[in-house]
């Protein structure tokens, strides 16, 4: 029956809009026009873009949601004929997974195809691509569609974190025949895309250590206050990349902007109370295994102009587990900047659990959880400027050796609405700033919950929160725009309440009790539940070190399952019902 329906729906191509214009089709047309106008501007769901051909007649924009398991495409081709796009194992037609669409006088057509060889492709029995819009104007055809990141059937190719060969073709009319020269291929990493934009006036400056002899301590944090270049006019930093001279010893780099009161250079060990620790406004970051990061075209980090002289604090974490002697280091960061200002100033917000030794992770734990809460309702209390909602586009998640999973939950009105960022297979040796796949809006008043899951089955002693590699952290650095004068939004457990709940309110005996406690599954579970149940001190720090301290509770975090592939007619029917209802609701709301 399904095959018969598909045959009825398409002879050579699937026609979705035919016949007389009904009220519903009129509504949908008007809604689509409105949606198309909004898409003509910056679309937060499609942050990435590549021209697939040298003549720049074929442009692909895309965005994805790895948590939901979906990827969204918009293909624009300079033609009024049919257009095709797909994925190929080797760059050719054989084995390719293809979509073809176009607009005829009586409506649009769109279908999921596959190619067995260098011949006319075949329409898939199972249609796993969902058309969202398809229109033509001014000699261009724009096709917007969505699919699952995973392969839904044997005729679809999965999209992975590795580069994939994209193919395209188009015609000058709607007669789908051999396309001769109007075709091509380009290899792109869709899920780990790293754009490289070089403005004509692009320049860079380096902020590094200077012939530092690395101490033989297993864990050493080195800080250097550096004066940056001075610009009379505002510039935008659009890219930062690591300069690592001792790849086996340098664990991470953090760069902070100092407030106006800091005007002296300094170099020495971090967190000793000597150097200017008030430099806490995040500018750039790198973790072991990571690489360069480039900001989206709409945002950049501001430098110069009315800000006057800029001083920065470079923090370098050396992980010298073998106590190696005599190594000299000049590691740091290279920052690229341009006078071609972007639409927004970007910023970095530190979230998660305050790094301090007051809490501990028990030994022999299979999946112990800690939490750090950011309540954005308190951010306005530390701002000098007008508060506003912000857009998160990338994140770096961070724990130490025991970390196995990191999740950032997004809550609004007391309910979880999303997972902002997730790493279900956290690897200490690979920590990178990664794009979220789409830009996500955080409204002031939303709560962000960072959850970290640790495994200490091979440990016999407590693991405390702290700076050492053998200690633990639970952090998420969020890259966002427009920038605010805020550096961190984190929480820490109320230790007085924790000790009381654990029936040992005496602070003097607390460490002894925790260290000598018989940790088993029952006691670990009880401690974890207590740690989550008690009050949290929610701490928001402004760039000028003004701080807000409030009380908060840890909400329940749920892992959203990925979107499942549906098969055959059910998939198409549900997709169409969903699309029609969504458009109708937009129209009548």
PDB file of C-alpha atoms in Angstrom, residues 36 39 43 46 48-53 56-63 71-87 97-103 109-111 129-137 139-146 166-171 182-186 188 190:
ATOM      1  CA  UNK A  36      11.525  33.324   3.896  1.00  0.00           C
ATOM      2  CA  UNK A  39      15.620  33.659   6.669  1.00  0.00           C
ATOM      3  CA  UNK A  43      19.476  32.630  10.789  1.00  0.00           C
ATOM      4  CA  UNK A  46      22.072  27.949  10.079  1.00  0.00           C
ATOM      5  CA  UNK A  48      27.690  27.639   8.912  1.00  0.00           C
ATOM      6  CA  UNK A  49      28.116  28.369   5.225  1.00  0.00           C
ATOM      7  CA  UNK A  50      30.250  27.135   2.309  1.00  0.00           C
ATOM      8  CA  UNK A  51      30.214  27.746  -1.441  1.00  0.00           C
ATOM      9  CA  UNK A  52      30.450  24.318  -3.045  1.00  0.00           C
ATOM     10  CA  UNK A  53      31.638  25.550  -6.469  1.00  0.00           C
ATOM     11  CA  UNK A  56      30.095  30.654  -6.081  1.00  0.00           C
ATOM     12  CA  UNK A  57      26.789  29.791  -7.737  1.00  0.00           C
ATOM     13  CA  UNK A  58      26.017  27.016  -5.237  1.00  0.00           C
ATOM     14  CA  UNK A  59      25.891  27.951  -1.550  1.00  0.00           C
ATOM     15  CA  UNK A  60      25.159  25.571   1.317  1.00  0.00           C
ATOM     16  CA  UNK A  61      24.155  26.797   4.768  1.00  0.00           C
ATOM     17  CA  UNK A  62      23.624  24.371   7.615  1.00  0.00           C
ATOM     18  CA  UNK A  63      23.180  23.893  11.341  1.00  0.00           C
ATOM     19  CA  UNK A  71      20.783  18.422  10.786  1.00  0.00           C
ATOM     20  CA  UNK A  72      19.278  21.317   8.834  1.00  0.00           C
ATOM     21  CA  UNK A  73      20.347  22.462   5.333  1.00  0.00           C
ATOM     22  CA  UNK A  74      19.600  25.383   3.055  1.00  0.00           C
ATOM     23  CA  UNK A  75      20.841  25.073  -0.530  1.00  0.00           C
ATOM     24  CA  UNK A  76      20.832  28.160  -2.764  1.00  0.00           C
ATOM     25  CA  UNK A  77      21.652  27.748  -6.458  1.00  0.00           C
ATOM     26  CA  UNK A  78      21.743  30.380  -9.207  1.00  0.00           C
ATOM     27  CA  UNK A  79      19.193  28.665 -11.430  1.00  0.00           C
ATOM     28  CA  UNK A  80      15.458  28.490 -12.082  1.00  0.00           C
ATOM     29  CA  UNK A  81      15.644  24.781 -12.796  1.00  0.00           C
ATOM     30  CA  UNK A  82      15.977  21.679 -10.658  1.00  0.00           C
ATOM     31  CA  UNK A  83      18.694  21.441  -7.970  1.00  0.00           C
ATOM     32  CA  UNK A  84      20.285  18.412  -6.356  1.00  0.00           C
ATOM     33  CA  UNK A  85      22.488  17.839  -3.326  1.00  0.00           C
ATOM     34  CA  UNK A  86      23.848  14.782  -1.586  1.00  0.00           C
ATOM     35  CA  UNK A  87      26.541  12.781   0.149  1.00  0.00           C
ATOM     36  CA  UNK A  97      22.524   9.697  -1.069  1.00  0.00           C
ATOM     37  CA  UNK A  98      20.725  12.534  -2.896  1.00  0.00           C
ATOM     38  CA  UNK A  99      17.816  14.967  -2.664  1.00  0.00           C
ATOM     39  CA  UNK A 100      16.378  16.672  -5.755  1.00  0.00           C
ATOM     40  CA  UNK A 101      13.882  19.509  -5.811  1.00  0.00           C
ATOM     41  CA  UNK A 102      12.558  22.388  -7.828  1.00  0.00           C
ATOM     42  CA  UNK A 103       9.601  24.636  -8.547  1.00  0.00           C
ATOM     43  CA  UNK A 109       8.656  18.864  -6.040  1.00  0.00           C
ATOM     44  CA  UNK A 110      11.153  17.281  -3.675  1.00  0.00           C
ATOM     45  CA  UNK A 111      12.274  13.716  -2.984  1.00  0.00           C
ATOM     46  CA  UNK A 129      14.383  14.017   4.313  1.00  0.00           C
ATOM     47  CA  UNK A 130      11.804  16.605   5.342  1.00  0.00           C
ATOM     48  CA  UNK A 131      11.241  19.599   3.081  1.00  0.00           C
ATOM     49  CA  UNK A 132      10.754  22.852   4.985  1.00  0.00           C
ATOM     50  CA  UNK A 133      10.616  25.360   2.119  1.00  0.00           C
ATOM     51  CA  UNK A 134      11.321  25.534  -1.600  1.00  0.00           C
ATOM     52  CA  UNK A 135      11.055  28.700  -3.647  1.00  0.00           C
ATOM     53  CA  UNK A 136      12.435  30.521  -6.674  1.00  0.00           C
ATOM     54  CA  UNK A 137      12.984  34.226  -7.291  1.00  0.00           C
ATOM     55  CA  UNK A 139      16.961  33.462 -10.928  1.00  0.00           C
ATOM     56  CA  UNK A 140      17.740  31.572  -7.707  1.00  0.00           C
ATOM     57  CA  UNK A 141      16.276  28.425  -6.190  1.00  0.00           C
ATOM     58  CA  UNK A 142      16.401  28.052  -2.401  1.00  0.00           C
ATOM     59  CA  UNK A 143      15.651  24.652  -0.839  1.00  0.00           C
ATOM     60  CA  UNK A 144      15.550  24.180   2.925  1.00  0.00           C
ATOM     61  CA  UNK A 145      15.317  20.645   4.321  1.00  0.00           C
ATOM     62  CA  UNK A 146      16.156  18.481   7.339  1.00  0.00           C
ATOM     63  CA  UNK A 166      29.248  16.665  -0.630  1.00  0.00           C
ATOM     64  CA  UNK A 167      28.006  16.550  -4.215  1.00  0.00           C
ATOM     65  CA  UNK A 168      25.736  18.954  -6.078  1.00  0.00           C
ATOM     66  CA  UNK A 169      24.154  19.322  -9.501  1.00  0.00           C
ATOM     67  CA  UNK A 170      21.544  21.526 -11.127  1.00  0.00           C
ATOM     68  CA  UNK A 171      19.707  22.140 -14.369  1.00  0.00           C
ATOM     69  CA  UNK A 182      26.789  21.880 -13.725  1.00  0.00           C
ATOM     70  CA  UNK A 183      27.967  19.536 -11.008  1.00  0.00           C
ATOM     71  CA  UNK A 184      30.783  19.117  -8.513  1.00  0.00           C
ATOM     72  CA  UNK A 185      32.006  17.845  -5.145  1.00  0.00           C
ATOM     73  CA  UNK A 186      33.557  19.327  -2.026  1.00  0.00           C
ATOM     74  CA  UNK A 188      33.433  19.382   4.372  1.00  0.00           C
ATOM     75  CA  UNK A 190      29.716  19.268   8.774  1.00  0.00           C
TER      76      UNK A 190
END
